[in-house]
Amino acid sequence: MKLNQATDYAFRAVLYLSRLPRGEVVEARAIAEQEHIPIRFMLKILRMLTRAGIVESYRGVGGGYALAKMPREITMRDVVEAVEGPVYVNRCLIAPDECNKRNTAKCAIHKALFSIQQTINDKLEEYDFETLSKS
């Protein structure tokens, strides 16, 4: 499993917003410049984060973006899933009928991969942006 560049950018954008005073609205360009993210990617990422309910978008003069939740309520898993969708380490975990073994209940590989996936999800859940913003 490899997280894509957009997810890395999303982590950095959420972390940036987490460090601002609660409710402070900032333009996408400011986030992009501070985090060294191309503005066109930043806008795309902010749309994904807005759709996921992580970020709020404000239009008009003084508009921009702010967190929709408290930083402690946003985990790394939330951000990964907002950008990439659910975390799956193998296709048979998405659709068991695609398992080469055809019987996931008796497949040792499937069981091991399921356990690995669960560990990854648990670890991503463990890190919230309040904790990360204090690092």
C-alpha positions as semicolon CSV with decimal commas, in nm:
position;residue;x (nm);y (nm);z (nm)
1;M;0,000;0,000;0,000
2;K;0,128;0,342;-0,093
3;L;-0,045;0,669;-0,011
4;N;-0,055;0,905;-0,306
5;Q;0,079;1,260;-0,334
6;A;-0,268;1,411;-0,293
7;T;-0,303;1,243;0,046
8;D;0,031;1,385;0,157
9;Y;-0,085;1,731;0,049
10;A;-0,416;1,680;0,229
11;F;-0,236;1,584;0,551
12;R;-0,032;1,903;0,530
13;A;-0,335;2,122;0,454
14;V;-0,534;1,982;0,747
15;L;-0,233;2,018;0,977
16;Y;-0,192;2,381;0,866
17;L;-0,560;2,453;0,939
18;S;-0,533;2,269;1,272
19;R;-0,270;2,513;1,391
20;L;-0,492;2,817;1,330
21;P;-0,722;2,963;1,595
22;R;-1,065;2,793;1,591
23;G;-1,282;2,926;1,307
24;E;-1,009;3,127;1,137
25;V;-1,069;3,132;0,762
26;V;-0,771;3,129;0,528
27;E;-0,741;3,142;0,149
28;A;-0,632;2,835;-0,043
29;R;-0,338;3,030;-0,182
30;A;-0,202;3,095;0,168
31;I;-0,213;2,724;0,252
32;A;-0,056;2,632;-0,081
33;E;0,227;2,883;-0,041
34;Q;0,300;2,794;0,320
35;E;0,299;2,419;0,253
36;H;0,470;2,438;-0,090
37;I;0,176;2,276;-0,269
38;P;0,080;2,379;-0,624
39;I;-0,240;2,589;-0,603
40;R;-0,431;2,378;-0,856
41;F;-0,371;2,065;-0,644
42;M;-0,454;2,257;-0,327
43;L;-0,793;2,359;-0,465
44;K;-0,870;2,002;-0,572
45;I;-0,769;1,866;-0,231
46;L;-0,972;2,127;-0,044
47;R;-1,278;2,027;-0,249
48;M;-1,228;1,663;-0,146
49;L;-1,183;1,760;0,219
50;T;-1,494;1,979;0,201
51;R;-1,703;1,696;0,053
52;A;-1,582;1,471;0,335
53;G;-1,690;1,723;0,600
54;I;-1,336;1,784;0,724
55;V;-1,307;2,139;0,590
56;E;-1,565;2,413;0,538
57;S;-1,557;2,646;0,241
58;Y;-1,654;3,013;0,275
59;R;-1,733;3,219;-0,035
60;G;-1,704;3,588;-0,102
61;V;-1,489;3,863;0,044
62;G;-1,295;3,723;0,336
63;G;-1,377;3,374;0,215
64;G;-1,154;3,073;0,223
65;Y;-1,130;2,754;0,423
66;A;-1,142;2,645;0,786
67;L;-1,174;2,315;0,967
68;A;-1,531;2,190;0,994
69;K;-1,449;1,998;1,313
70;M;-1,216;2,027;1,606
71;P;-0,865;1,898;1,520
72;R;-0,897;1,620;1,780
73;E;-1,201;1,489;1,588
74;I;-1,005;1,449;1,262
75;T;-0,779;1,147;1,222
76;M;-0,525;1,059;0,958
77;R;-0,764;0,783;0,849
78;D;-1,037;1,044;0,787
79;V;-0,803;1,233;0,555
80;V;-0,682;0,920;0,372
81;E;-1,040;0,809;0,312
82;A;-1,145;1,159;0,199
83;V;-0,877;1,155;-0,070
84;E;-0,830;0,788;-0,162
85;G;-1,135;0,611;-0,027
86;P;-1,124;0,317;0,215
87;V;-0,786;0,156;0,282
88;Y;-0,750;-0,189;0,128
89;V;-0,419;-0,371;0,108
90;N;-0,548;-0,631;-0,141
91;R;-0,836;-0,661;-0,385
92;C;-0,979;-0,966;-0,206
93;L;-1,053;-0,743;0,094
94;I;-1,268;-0,520;-0,126
95;A;-1,453;-0,800;-0,304
96;P;-1,407;-1,150;-0,157
97;D;-1,530;-1,303;-0,485
98;E;-1,209;-1,171;-0,646
99;C;-0,996;-1,383;-0,412
100;N;-0,793;-1,637;-0,609
101;K;-0,868;-1,893;-0,340
102;R;-1,245;-1,837;-0,384
103;N;-1,301;-1,927;-0,019
104;T;-1,179;-1,642;0,199
105;A;-1,291;-1,817;0,517
106;K;-1,023;-2,082;0,464
107;C;-0,756;-1,863;0,305
108;A;-0,460;-1,799;0,536
109;I;-0,336;-1,514;0,312
110;H;-0,675;-1,341;0,326
111;K;-0,682;-1,366;0,705
112;A;-0,329;-1,228;0,734
113;L;-0,401;-0,940;0,495
114;F;-0,723;-0,859;0,680
115;S;-0,527;-0,839;1,006
116;I;-0,263;-0,616;0,844
117;Q;-0,534;-0,390;0,702
118;Q;-0,699;-0,364;1,043
119;T;-0,366;-0,268;1,201
120;I;-0,309;0,002;0,938
121;N;-0,659;0,143;0,992
122;D;-0,615;0,136;1,369
123;K;-0,283;0,322;1,345
124;L;-0,427;0,585;1,110
125;E;-0,716;0,629;1,357
126;E;-0,470;0,671;1,643
127;Y;-0,326;0,998;1,509
128;D;-0,554;1,299;1,535
129;F;-0,466;1,647;1,414
130;E;-0,475;1,810;1,757
131;T;-0,193;1,579;1,866
132;L;-0,008;1,626;1,537
133;S;-0,041;2,005;1,554
134;K;0,143;2,006;1,887
135;S;0,442;1,816;1,746
